[in-house]
Amino acid sequence: YWSLAGNSNATSSSKLGTTTATALKIFTNNLQRMHISPNGFVGIGTTSPLYKLHLMGDAFFAGGGTFNDTALQVYSNLGEGVYAIGRLNGITGVSSDSLGTGVIGYGGNTGVYGGSTGVYGVGTSYGVSGYSNNGSGVFGNSNNGTGVIGNGGTIGVGGSGSVYGVSGSGSNVGVYGNGGVYDVYGSGSGSAYSGYFNGNVYSSGTYQGSDRKLKTNITDFSSAMDIINKLQPKTYQYRQDGNYKLMNLPSGDHYGLIAQNVEQVLPNLVKDTKFDTRMAQPKLKDQAISKEPNISGGNSNQTQPTATKSETIDFKAVNYVELIPIMIKGMQEQQQQIQQQSQQIEELKNLIAKLSPDLKIVLSGSLGQNSPNPVSSSTRIPYSIPSGNNTAQLLLTDNMGRTIKAVQLNSSGFINLDASALGSGEYNYSLIIDGKIVDTKKMVVTRN
């Protein structure tokens, strides 16, 4: 028999347990704490273990551990599937199998959550893969490096969640993926976004699927300038007050369109969306650390993070990319109008060239009204004559048609006509070019 004070006579053949197909049950405080089934499955927190080690509840591995086959598989419908805080890497998963995955997390709230490097996974198929029923498939938060790093032969980082597929927050890089086919892959169904970035996004190259075989009902469209003229470009600044500052909107002056105005003209380019401020709360990291167990190994009062006041900001987003074809079409329409106008101008030039010389003179010369009119002493008369070797003169006549004065003209301009010697009455003055009368005006002379 085993003694409560210890056994000094134990040998290599000594046994503690059962010799029949009966489970070994270990109790404390009259409650079963461990269950070892006849087939060798060990259960902690469960009396029906289904695995070599089946643990229901919290677990803390202070010194790390080595796991074969599936490195670590944890299911949780209430909290985190896997929760780890490390000085270097919260969670590191490496798979050498051709179909393996570095890290897989299934959680009701968060699939995988890590500390310094939030999540780091290396796999020949997926670097990091996460799935969540109620939150984020993969969530990484780092103060000193990268939120999520994935290095996979097929997909670097893959996440599927009811709210966020992959969420990364880092002082350097939020999400980093290195994959043989896709570095980071996101799939959003219905009105969901494949990716949401709180801040500026840099890309060395961006492409969209535009192959003809991906499209149907392809037709030309017109009146692009009518659409463009209905849009109202604005200059503005983004809000930085209240919870809007959590959206990390860029500061300074910006140029763009108002979504509500675009929606009236092009409703298919506007999408209703929302921003959950909980994903950008500065206290998110502190609350996570507050759940860290006592690393000395002793029991600690593990408190749940207190709820922070959150807000869901509803707003409208504009698909600026699809405005590009409309602008291209508008430029083409304008170019077509310019070409038509140029053709019309050339036709007018050719028509003028075919006109009679007399008519061309009339079109090229002009005579203005004298000022002042009536006149008592001196008056000013403007005129223009065509360039070239034309002869021009200004002819002054009375009401009987008798010539009073003729002035030779050399170039366009004006003359000052002295009317002090003329009697009261009406006079006519005419512009004559190459012997042809271009125009005639009436002048009135008065005497006090």
CSV table of C-alpha atoms in Angstrom, one decimal:
chain,number,residue,atom,x,y,z
A,1,TYR,CA,0.0,0.0,0.0
A,2,TRP,CA,1.1,3.5,-0.7
A,3,SER,CA,1.7,5.5,2.4
A,4,LEU,CA,0.6,9.1,2.8
A,5,ALA,CA,4.0,9.8,4.3
A,6,GLY,CA,5.9,8.4,1.3
A,7,ASN,CA,7.2,5.0,0.3
A,8,SER,CA,10.8,4.0,0.9
A,9,ASN,CA,10.3,0.5,-0.5
A,10,ALA,CA,9.1,1.5,-4.0
A,11,THR,CA,10.8,-0.3,-6.9
A,12,SER,CA,10.9,0.0,-10.7
A,13,SER,CA,7.9,-2.4,-10.8
A,14,SER,CA,5.8,-0.5,-8.3
A,15,LYS,CA,2.4,0.8,-9.6
A,16,LEU,CA,-0.1,3.5,-8.6
A,17,GLY,CA,-3.4,2.9,-10.3
A,18,THR,CA,-5.7,0.0,-11.5
A,19,THR,CA,-4.9,-3.4,-12.9
A,20,THR,CA,-8.3,-3.7,-14.6
A,21,ALA,CA,-10.2,-1.8,-17.3
A,22,THR,CA,-11.2,0.8,-14.7
A,23,ALA,CA,-10.5,4.5,-14.9
A,24,LEU,CA,-8.2,6.1,-12.4
A,25,LYS,CA,-9.9,9.1,-10.7
A,26,ILE,CA,-8.0,11.6,-8.6
A,27,PHE,CA,-10.0,13.8,-6.2
A,28,THR,CA,-9.4,16.9,-4.0
A,29,ASN,CA,-12.0,18.4,-1.7
A,30,ASN,CA,-14.2,15.5,-2.6
A,31,LEU,CA,-14.3,16.7,-6.3
A,32,GLN,CA,-12.8,14.8,-9.2
A,33,ARG,CA,-9.9,16.8,-10.6
A,34,MET,CA,-8.3,14.3,-13.0
A,35,HIS,CA,-9.6,11.3,-14.9
A,36,ILE,CA,-7.4,8.7,-16.6
A,37,SER,CA,-9.5,6.4,-18.8
A,38,PRO,CA,-8.7,2.7,-19.4
A,39,ASN,CA,-7.3,3.5,-22.8
A,40,GLY,CA,-4.9,6.0,-21.3
A,41,PHE,CA,-6.6,9.3,-22.2
A,42,VAL,CA,-6.0,11.9,-19.4
A,43,GLY,CA,-8.7,14.4,-18.7
A,44,ILE,CA,-8.4,17.5,-16.5
A,45,GLY,CA,-11.7,19.3,-16.0
A,46,THR,CA,-13.6,16.5,-17.8
A,47,THR,CA,-14.5,12.9,-17.0
A,48,SER,CA,-14.7,11.8,-20.6
A,49,PRO,CA,-11.3,12.6,-22.2
A,50,LEU,CA,-11.1,12.2,-26.0
A,51,TYR,CA,-7.4,12.9,-26.4
A,52,LYS,CA,-4.1,11.8,-24.8
A,53,LEU,CA,-4.4,15.0,-22.9
A,54,HIS,CA,-7.9,16.6,-22.8
A,55,LEU,CA,-8.0,19.8,-20.7
A,56,MET,CA,-11.2,21.8,-20.1
A,57,GLY,CA,-10.5,25.3,-18.6
A,58,ASP,CA,-7.4,27.5,-18.3
A,59,ALA,CA,-3.9,26.2,-18.7
A,60,PHE,CA,-0.5,27.9,-18.2
A,61,PHE,CA,2.8,26.6,-19.4
A,62,ALA,CA,5.5,28.6,-17.7
A,63,GLY,CA,8.5,26.8,-19.2
A,64,GLY,CA,7.1,26.1,-22.6
A,65,GLY,CA,6.7,22.6,-24.0
A,66,THR,CA,7.0,20.3,-27.0
A,67,PHE,CA,4.0,18.9,-28.9
A,68,ASN,CA,4.0,16.5,-31.8
A,69,ASP,CA,1.5,16.1,-34.7
A,70,THR,CA,-0.7,19.1,-34.1
A,71,ALA,CA,1.6,21.5,-32.2
A,72,LEU,CA,-1.2,22.9,-30.0
A,73,GLN,CA,-4.9,22.7,-30.6
A,74,VAL,CA,-7.3,24.6,-28.3
A,75,TYR,CA,-11.1,25.1,-28.6
A,76,SER,CA,-12.9,27.8,-26.7
A,77,ASN,CA,-16.4,29.2,-27.2
A,78,LEU,CA,-16.1,31.9,-24.5
A,79,GLY,CA,-12.6,33.5,-24.7
A,80,GLU,CA,-9.3,33.1,-26.5
A,81,GLY,CA,-8.5,29.9,-28.3
A,82,VAL,CA,-4.8,30.4,-27.6
A,83,TYR,CA,-3.5,33.2,-25.4
A,84,ALA,CA,0.2,33.8,-25.0
A,85,ILE,CA,2.5,36.7,-23.9
A,86,GLY,CA,6.2,36.2,-24.5
A,87,ARG,CA,9.3,38.4,-24.3
A,88,LEU,CA,10.1,37.6,-27.9
A,89,ASN,CA,7.2,35.8,-29.6
A,90,GLY,CA,3.8,35.2,-28.1
A,91,ILE,CA,3.2,32.2,-30.3
A,92,THR,CA,5.5,30.6,-32.7
A,93,GLY,CA,4.3,27.7,-34.8
A,94,VAL,CA,6.4,25.7,-37.3
A,95,SER,CA,5.1,22.9,-39.6
A,96,SER,CA,7.4,20.9,-41.8
A,97,ASP,CA,4.6,18.7,-43.3
A,98,SER,CA,3.6,19.5,-46.9
A,99,LEU,CA,0.0,20.2,-45.7
A,100,GLY,CA,0.7,21.6,-42.3
A,101,THR,CA,-0.1,24.9,-40.8
A,102,GLY,CA,2.1,26.9,-38.4
A,103,VAL,CA,-0.6,28.2,-36.1
A,104,ILE,CA,-4.3,27.4,-36.0
A,105,GLY,CA,-6.6,29.0,-33.5
A,106,TYR,CA,-10.3,28.5,-33.0
A,107,GLY,CA,-12.0,30.8,-30.5
A,108,GLY,CA,-15.4,32.3,-29.7
A,109,ASN,CA,-13.7,35.6,-29.3
A,110,THR,CA,-10.1,35.6,-30.6
A,111,GLY,CA,-8.5,32.7,-32.4
A,112,VAL,CA,-4.9,33.5,-31.7
A,113,TYR,CA,-3.5,36.4,-29.5
A,114,GLY,CA,0.1,37.0,-28.8
A,115,GLY,CA,2.5,39.5,-27.2
A,116,SER,CA,5.8,40.9,-28.4
A,117,THR,CA,5.5,39.6,-31.9
A,118,GLY,CA,1.8,39.0,-31.8
A,119,VAL,CA,1.6,35.9,-33.9
A,120,TYR,CA,4.5,34.3,-35.8
A,121,GLY,CA,3.9,31.3,-37.9
A,122,VAL,CA,5.9,29.3,-40.5
A,123,GLY,CA,4.3,26.6,-42.5
A,124,THR,CA,4.7,24.9,-45.9
A,125,SER,CA,1.0,25.6,-46.6
A,126,TYR,CA,-0.2,28.4,-44.3
A,127,GLY,CA,2.0,30.5,-42.1
A,128,VAL,CA,-0.9,31.6,-39.8
A,129,SER,CA,-4.5,30.5,-40.1
A,130,GLY,CA,-7.2,31.6,-37.7
A,131,TYR,CA,-10.9,31.1,-37.4
A,132,SER,CA,-13.4,32.8,-35.0
A,133,ASN,CA,-17.2,32.7,-34.6
A,134,ASN,CA,-17.5,36.0,-32.9
A,135,GLY,CA,-14.4,38.1,-33.3
A,136,SER,CA,-11.0,38.0,-35.0
A,137,GLY,CA,-9.6,35.0,-36.8
A,138,VAL,CA,-6.0,36.1,-36.0
A,139,PHE,CA,-5.2,39.1,-33.8
A,140,GLY,CA,-1.7,40.4,-33.0
A,141,ASN,CA,-0.7,43.3,-30.9
A,142,SER,CA,3.0,44.3,-30.6
A,143,ASN,CA,4.8,47.2,-28.9
A,144,ASN,CA,8.1,46.5,-30.5
A,145,GLY,CA,7.7,44.8,-33.8
A,146,THR,CA,5.0,43.2,-35.9
A,147,GLY,CA,1.5,42.3,-35.0
A,148,VAL,CA,1.2,39.3,-37.2
A,149,ILE,CA,3.9,37.6,-39.3
A,150,GLY,CA,3.1,34.7,-41.6
A,151,ASN,CA,5.5,32.8,-43.8
A,152,GLY,CA,3.8,30.1,-45.8
A,153,GLY,CA,4.4,28.2,-49.0
A,154,THR,CA,0.9,29.0,-50.2
A,155,ILE,CA,-0.6,31.7,-48.0
A,156,GLY,CA,1.3,33.8,-45.5
A,157,VAL,CA,-1.6,34.9,-43.3
A,158,GLY,CA,-5.1,33.6,-43.6
A,159,GLY,CA,-7.9,34.5,-41.3
A,160,SER,CA,-11.7,33.9,-41.2
A,161,GLY,CA,-13.9,35.7,-38.6
A,162,SER,CA,-17.4,37.0,-38.3
A,163,VAL,CA,-16.0,40.5,-37.6
A,164,TYR,CA,-12.3,40.6,-38.7
A,165,GLY,CA,-10.5,37.9,-40.6
A,166,VAL,CA,-7.0,39.2,-39.6
A,167,SER,CA,-6.4,42.0,-37.2
A,168,GLY,CA,-2.9,43.3,-36.6
A,169,SER,CA,-1.6,46.2,-34.5
A,170,GLY,CA,2.1,47.0,-34.3
A,171,SER,CA,4.5,49.9,-33.7
A,172,ASN,CA,6.3,49.0,-36.9
A,173,VAL,CA,4.0,46.8,-39.1
A,174,GLY,CA,0.5,45.7,-38.3
A,175,VAL,CA,0.3,42.6,-40.5
A,176,TYR,CA,3.3,41.1,-42.4
A,177,GLY,CA,2.9,38.1,-44.7
A,178,ASN,CA,5.4,36.2,-46.8
A,179,GLY,CA,3.7,33.5,-48.9
A,180,GLY,CA,4.5,31.5,-52.1
A,181,VAL,CA,1.2,32.6,-53.7
A,182,TYR,CA,-0.4,35.2,-51.5
A,183,ASP,CA,1.4,37.2,-48.9
A,184,VAL,CA,-1.8,38.2,-47.1
A,185,TYR,CA,-5.2,36.9,-48.2
A,186,GLY,CA,-8.5,38.3,-47.1
A,187,SER,CA,-12.0,37.2,-48.2
A,188,GLY,CA,-15.1,39.2,-47.4
A,189,SER,CA,-18.5,38.0,-48.3
A,190,GLY,CA,-21.5,40.1,-49.1
A,191,SER,CA,-21.0,43.7,-47.8
A,192,ALA,CA,-18.0,42.7,-45.7
A,193,TYR,CA,-14.6,44.1,-46.4
A,194,SER,CA,-11.7,41.8,-47.3
A,195,GLY,CA,-9.4,44.2,-45.5
A,196,TYR,CA,-9.8,47.3,-43.3
A,197,PHE,CA,-6.7,49.4,-42.6
A,198,ASN,CA,-6.7,52.1,-39.8
A,199,GLY,CA,-4.1,54.4,-41.2
A,200,ASN,CA,-2.0,54.8,-44.4
A,201,VAL,CA,-1.4,51.9,-46.7
A,202,TYR,CA,1.8,51.5,-48.7
A,203,SER,CA,2.0,49.0,-51.6
A,204,SER,CA,4.8,48.6,-54.2
A,205,GLY,CA,2.2,47.5,-56.7
A,206,THR,CA,-1.6,47.2,-56.8
A,207,TYR,CA,-3.7,45.3,-59.3
A,208,GLN,CA,-7.4,44.5,-59.7
A,209,GLY,CA,-8.9,41.6,-61.7
A,210,SER,CA,-10.0,43.1,-65.0
A,211,ASP,CA,-9.8,40.2,-67.4
A,212,ARG,CA,-12.6,40.0,-70.0
A,213,LYS,CA,-13.3,36.4,-68.9
A,214,LEU,CA,-14.3,37.7,-65.5
A,215,LYS,CA,-16.9,40.0,-66.8
A,216,THR,CA,-20.3,39.8,-68.5
A,217,ASN,CA,-22.9,42.2,-70.0
A,218,ILE,CA,-20.0,44.4,-71.3
A,219,THR,CA,-21.3,47.6,-73.0
A,220,ASP,CA,-20.1,51.1,-73.8
A,221,PHE,CA,-21.4,54.1,-72.0
A,222,SER,CA,-21.7,57.8,-72.9
A,223,SER,CA,-22.4,61.2,-71.4
A,224,ALA,CA,-19.4,60.9,-69.0
A,225,MET,CA,-19.1,64.7,-69.0
A,226,ASP,CA,-22.7,65.0,-67.7
A,227,ILE,CA,-21.7,62.7,-64.8
A,228,ILE,CA,-18.5,64.6,-64.1
A,229,ASN,CA,-20.3,67.9,-64.1
A,230,LYS,CA,-22.7,66.6,-61.4
A,231,LEU,CA,-19.8,65.7,-59.0
A,232,GLN,CA,-18.7,68.4,-56.6
A,233,PRO,CA,-15.0,68.2,-55.6
A,234,LYS,CA,-14.2,69.7,-52.2
A,235,THR,CA,-11.3,70.6,-50.0
A,236,TYR,CA,-11.6,69.5,-46.4
A,237,GLN,CA,-10.0,68.3,-43.2
A,238,TYR,CA,-10.8,65.1,-41.4
A,239,ARG,CA,-12.3,65.1,-37.9
A,240,GLN,CA,-9.9,64.5,-35.0
A,241,ASP,CA,-12.3,64.9,-32.1
A,242,GLY,CA,-13.8,62.3,-29.8
A,243,ASN,CA,-13.7,58.7,-31.0
A,244,TYR,CA,-13.0,59.9,-34.5
A,245,LYS,CA,-9.3,60.2,-33.5
A,246,LEU,CA,-9.3,56.4,-33.0
A,247,MET,CA,-9.9,56.0,-36.8
A,248,ASN,CA,-6.4,57.5,-37.4
A,249,LEU,CA,-7.7,59.8,-40.1
A,250,PRO,CA,-5.0,61.8,-41.9
A,251,SER,CA,-4.4,65.4,-40.8
A,252,GLY,CA,-4.0,68.5,-43.0
A,253,ASP,CA,-5.9,69.7,-46.0
A,254,HIS,CA,-7.3,67.1,-48.5
A,255,TYR,CA,-9.2,67.0,-51.8
A,256,GLY,CA,-12.0,64.7,-52.7
A,257,LEU,CA,-15.7,64.1,-52.9
A,258,ILE,CA,-18.5,63.8,-50.4
A,259,ALA,CA,-20.0,60.3,-50.4
A,260,GLN,CA,-23.6,61.6,-50.1
A,261,ASN,CA,-23.2,63.7,-53.3
A,262,VAL,CA,-21.6,60.8,-55.1
A,263,GLU,CA,-24.4,58.5,-54.0
A,264,GLN,CA,-26.9,60.7,-55.8
A,265,VAL,CA,-25.0,60.5,-59.0
A,266,LEU,CA,-23.3,57.0,-58.9
A,267,PRO,CA,-25.0,55.0,-56.1
A,268,ASN,CA,-23.1,51.8,-57.0
A,269,LEU,CA,-19.8,53.5,-56.0
A,270,VAL,CA,-20.8,54.2,-52.4
A,271,LYS,CA,-20.8,51.7,-49.6
A,272,ASP,CA,-22.2,51.9,-46.1
A,273,THR,CA,-19.6,50.8,-43.6
A,274,LYS,CA,-18.7,51.1,-39.9
A,275,PHE,CA,-15.8,51.4,-37.6
A,276,ASP,CA,-15.8,49.6,-34.2
A,277,THR,CA,-13.7,51.7,-31.8
A,278,ARG,CA,-12.9,48.7,-29.7
A,279,MET,CA,-10.4,47.6,-32.3
A,280,ALA,CA,-8.4,50.8,-31.8
A,281,GLN,CA,-8.7,51.3,-28.0
A,282,PRO,CA,-5.3,52.2,-26.6
A,283,LYS,CA,-6.2,50.2,-23.4
A,284,LEU,CA,-6.7,47.0,-25.4
A,285,LYS,CA,-3.1,45.8,-24.8
A,286,ASP,CA,-3.1,46.8,-21.1
A,287,GLN,CA,-6.3,44.8,-20.5
A,288,ALA,CA,-4.8,41.8,-22.2
A,289,ILE,CA,-1.7,42.0,-20.0
A,290,SER,CA,-3.9,42.2,-16.9
A,291,LYS,CA,-5.0,38.7,-17.6
A,292,GLU,CA,-1.5,37.3,-17.6
A,293,PRO,CA,-1.0,34.6,-15.0
A,294,ASN,CA,1.6,35.0,-12.2
A,295,ILE,CA,4.7,33.7,-13.9
A,296,SER,CA,6.1,32.4,-10.6
A,297,GLY,CA,3.7,29.5,-11.0
A,298,GLY,CA,1.5,30.3,-8.0
A,299,ASN,CA,-2.1,31.0,-8.1
A,300,SER,CA,-3.1,34.6,-8.8
A,301,ASN,CA,-6.4,36.4,-8.9
A,302,GLN,CA,-6.9,36.5,-12.6
A,303,THR,CA,-9.3,39.3,-13.3
A,304,GLN,CA,-11.2,39.7,-16.5
A,305,PRO,CA,-10.6,43.0,-18.4
A,306,THR,CA,-13.1,45.7,-17.6
A,307,ALA,CA,-15.3,46.8,-20.5
A,308,THR,CA,-14.4,50.0,-22.1
A,309,LYS,CA,-16.8,52.5,-23.5
A,310,SER,CA,-17.0,51.9,-27.2
A,311,GLU,CA,-18.8,53.3,-30.2
A,312,THR,CA,-19.7,52.1,-33.7
A,313,ILE,CA,-19.2,54.9,-36.1
A,314,ASP,CA,-21.3,54.5,-39.3
A,315,PHE,CA,-20.0,56.2,-42.4
A,316,LYS,CA,-20.1,56.0,-46.2
A,317,ALA,CA,-17.0,55.0,-48.3
A,318,VAL,CA,-16.4,55.9,-52.0
A,319,ASN,CA,-14.9,53.6,-54.6
A,320,TYR,CA,-12.5,56.2,-56.2
A,321,VAL,CA,-11.0,53.6,-58.5
A,322,GLU,CA,-14.1,53.2,-60.6
A,323,LEU,CA,-14.2,57.0,-61.1
A,324,ILE,CA,-11.1,56.6,-63.3
A,325,PRO,CA,-12.9,55.0,-66.3
A,326,ILE,CA,-15.5,57.8,-66.1
A,327,MET,CA,-12.8,60.5,-66.2
A,328,ILE,CA,-11.1,58.7,-69.1
A,329,LYS,CA,-14.4,58.6,-71.0
A,330,GLY,CA,-15.0,62.3,-70.2
A,331,MET,CA,-11.5,63.2,-71.6
A,332,GLN,CA,-12.3,61.2,-74.8
A,333,GLU,CA,-15.6,63.0,-75.2
A,334,GLN,CA,-13.9,66.4,-74.8
A,335,GLN,CA,-11.2,65.4,-77.3
A,336,GLN,CA,-13.9,64.4,-79.8
A,337,GLN,CA,-15.5,67.8,-79.3
A,338,ILE,CA,-12.1,69.6,-79.8
A,339,GLN,CA,-11.6,67.7,-83.0
A,340,GLN,CA,-15.0,68.6,-84.3
A,341,GLN,CA,-14.5,72.2,-83.4
A,342,SER,CA,-11.1,72.2,-85.1
A,343,GLN,CA,-12.6,70.7,-88.2
A,344,GLN,CA,-15.3,73.4,-88.2
A,345,ILE,CA,-12.7,76.2,-87.9
A,346,GLU,CA,-10.7,74.8,-90.8
A,347,GLU,CA,-13.9,74.7,-92.9
A,348,LEU,CA,-14.6,78.3,-92.0
A,349,LYS,CA,-11.1,79.3,-93.0
A,350,ASN,CA,-11.5,77.6,-96.3
A,351,LEU,CA,-14.9,79.3,-96.8
A,352,ILE,CA,-13.4,82.7,-96.1
A,353,ALA,CA,-10.5,82.0,-98.5
A,354,LYS,CA,-13.1,81.3,-101.3
A,355,LEU,CA,-15.0,84.6,-100.7
A,356,SER,CA,-14.8,87.5,-103.2
A,357,PRO,CA,-12.1,90.1,-102.4
A,358,ASP,CA,-14.8,92.8,-101.8
A,359,LEU,CA,-16.5,90.7,-99.1
A,360,LYS,CA,-13.2,89.8,-97.5
A,361,ILE,CA,-12.4,93.5,-97.2
A,362,VAL,CA,-15.8,94.1,-95.6
A,363,LEU,CA,-15.1,91.2,-93.1
A,364,SER,CA,-11.6,92.5,-92.3
A,365,GLY,CA,-12.3,96.3,-92.0
A,366,SER,CA,-14.4,98.2,-89.5
A,367,LEU,CA,-15.5,101.8,-88.7
A,368,GLY,CA,-16.4,103.1,-85.2
A,369,GLN,CA,-18.8,105.9,-84.1
A,370,ASN,CA,-17.3,109.3,-83.5
A,371,SER,CA,-17.1,110.6,-80.0
A,372,PRO,CA,-18.4,113.0,-78.8
A,373,ASN,CA,-21.4,113.1,-81.0
A,374,PRO,CA,-23.0,115.7,-81.4
A,375,VAL,CA,-19.7,117.6,-81.8
A,376,SER,CA,-18.9,121.4,-81.8
A,377,SER,CA,-15.1,121.4,-82.3
A,378,SER,CA,-13.2,118.2,-82.4
A,379,THR,CA,-14.2,114.5,-82.4
A,380,ARG,CA,-12.4,111.1,-82.4
A,381,ILE,CA,-13.2,108.4,-85.0
A,382,PRO,CA,-11.8,104.8,-84.5
A,383,TYR,CA,-11.3,102.4,-87.5
A,384,SER,CA,-9.5,99.3,-88.5
A,385,ILE,CA,-8.2,98.2,-91.9
A,386,PRO,CA,-6.9,94.8,-93.1
A,387,SER,CA,-3.2,94.2,-93.2
A,388,GLY,CA,-1.5,94.2,-96.6
A,389,ASN,CA,-1.0,96.6,-99.6
A,390,ASN,CA,-4.6,98.0,-99.4
A,391,THR,CA,-5.4,101.7,-100.0
A,392,ALA,CA,-7.7,103.2,-97.4
A,393,GLN,CA,-9.2,106.6,-96.7
A,394,LEU,CA,-11.8,108.3,-94.5
A,395,LEU,CA,-14.3,110.4,-96.6
A,396,LEU,CA,-16.5,113.1,-95.0
A,397,THR,CA,-19.6,114.3,-97.0
A,398,ASP,CA,-22.6,116.5,-96.3
A,399,ASN,CA,-26.3,115.6,-96.7
A,400,MET,CA,-26.1,116.4,-100.4
A,401,GLY,CA,-23.3,113.9,-100.9
A,402,ARG,CA,-20.6,116.5,-101.5
A,403,THR,CA,-17.1,115.7,-100.3
A,404,ILE,CA,-16.1,117.9,-97.5
A,405,LYS,CA,-12.8,116.2,-96.6
A,406,ALA,CA,-10.8,113.1,-97.4
A,407,VAL,CA,-8.1,111.6,-95.1
A,408,GLN,CA,-5.6,108.9,-96.3
A,409,LEU,CA,-5.2,106.0,-93.8
A,410,ASN,CA,-2.1,103.8,-93.5
A,411,SER,CA,-3.0,101.5,-90.5
A,412,SER,CA,-5.7,100.7,-88.0
A,413,GLY,CA,-6.2,103.3,-85.3
A,414,PHE,CA,-8.2,106.5,-84.9
A,415,ILE,CA,-8.1,110.1,-86.2
A,416,ASN,CA,-9.1,113.4,-84.5
A,417,LEU,CA,-11.4,115.3,-86.9
A,418,ASP,CA,-11.6,119.1,-86.6
A,419,ALA,CA,-15.3,120.1,-87.1
A,420,SER,CA,-14.9,123.8,-86.0
A,421,ALA,CA,-15.2,125.1,-89.6
A,422,LEU,CA,-18.3,123.0,-90.3
A,423,GLY,CA,-21.8,124.5,-90.1
A,424,SER,CA,-24.6,123.0,-87.9
A,425,GLY,CA,-26.2,119.9,-89.4
A,426,GLU,CA,-25.7,116.2,-90.2
A,427,TYR,CA,-22.7,114.8,-92.0
A,428,ASN,CA,-21.6,111.3,-93.1
A,429,TYR,CA,-18.2,109.8,-92.9
A,430,SER,CA,-17.2,106.5,-94.6
A,431,LEU,CA,-14.3,104.1,-94.5
A,432,ILE,CA,-13.2,103.2,-98.1
A,433,ILE,CA,-10.7,100.4,-98.8
A,434,ASP,CA,-9.4,99.8,-102.3
A,435,GLY,CA,-12.2,102.0,-103.7
A,436,LYS,CA,-15.0,100.1,-101.9
A,437,ILE,CA,-17.1,101.5,-99.1
A,438,VAL,CA,-16.7,99.3,-96.0
A,439,ASP,CA,-19.0,101.2,-93.6
A,440,THR,CA,-20.7,104.6,-93.2
A,441,LYS,CA,-21.5,106.5,-89.9
A,442,LYS,CA,-23.5,109.7,-89.2
A,443,MET,CA,-22.1,112.7,-87.4
A,444,VAL,CA,-24.0,115.7,-86.0
A,445,VAL,CA,-22.4,119.2,-85.7
A,446,THR,CA,-24.0,121.8,-83.4
A,447,ARG,CA,-23.3,125.5,-82.9
A,448,ASN,CA,-24.2,127.5,-79.8
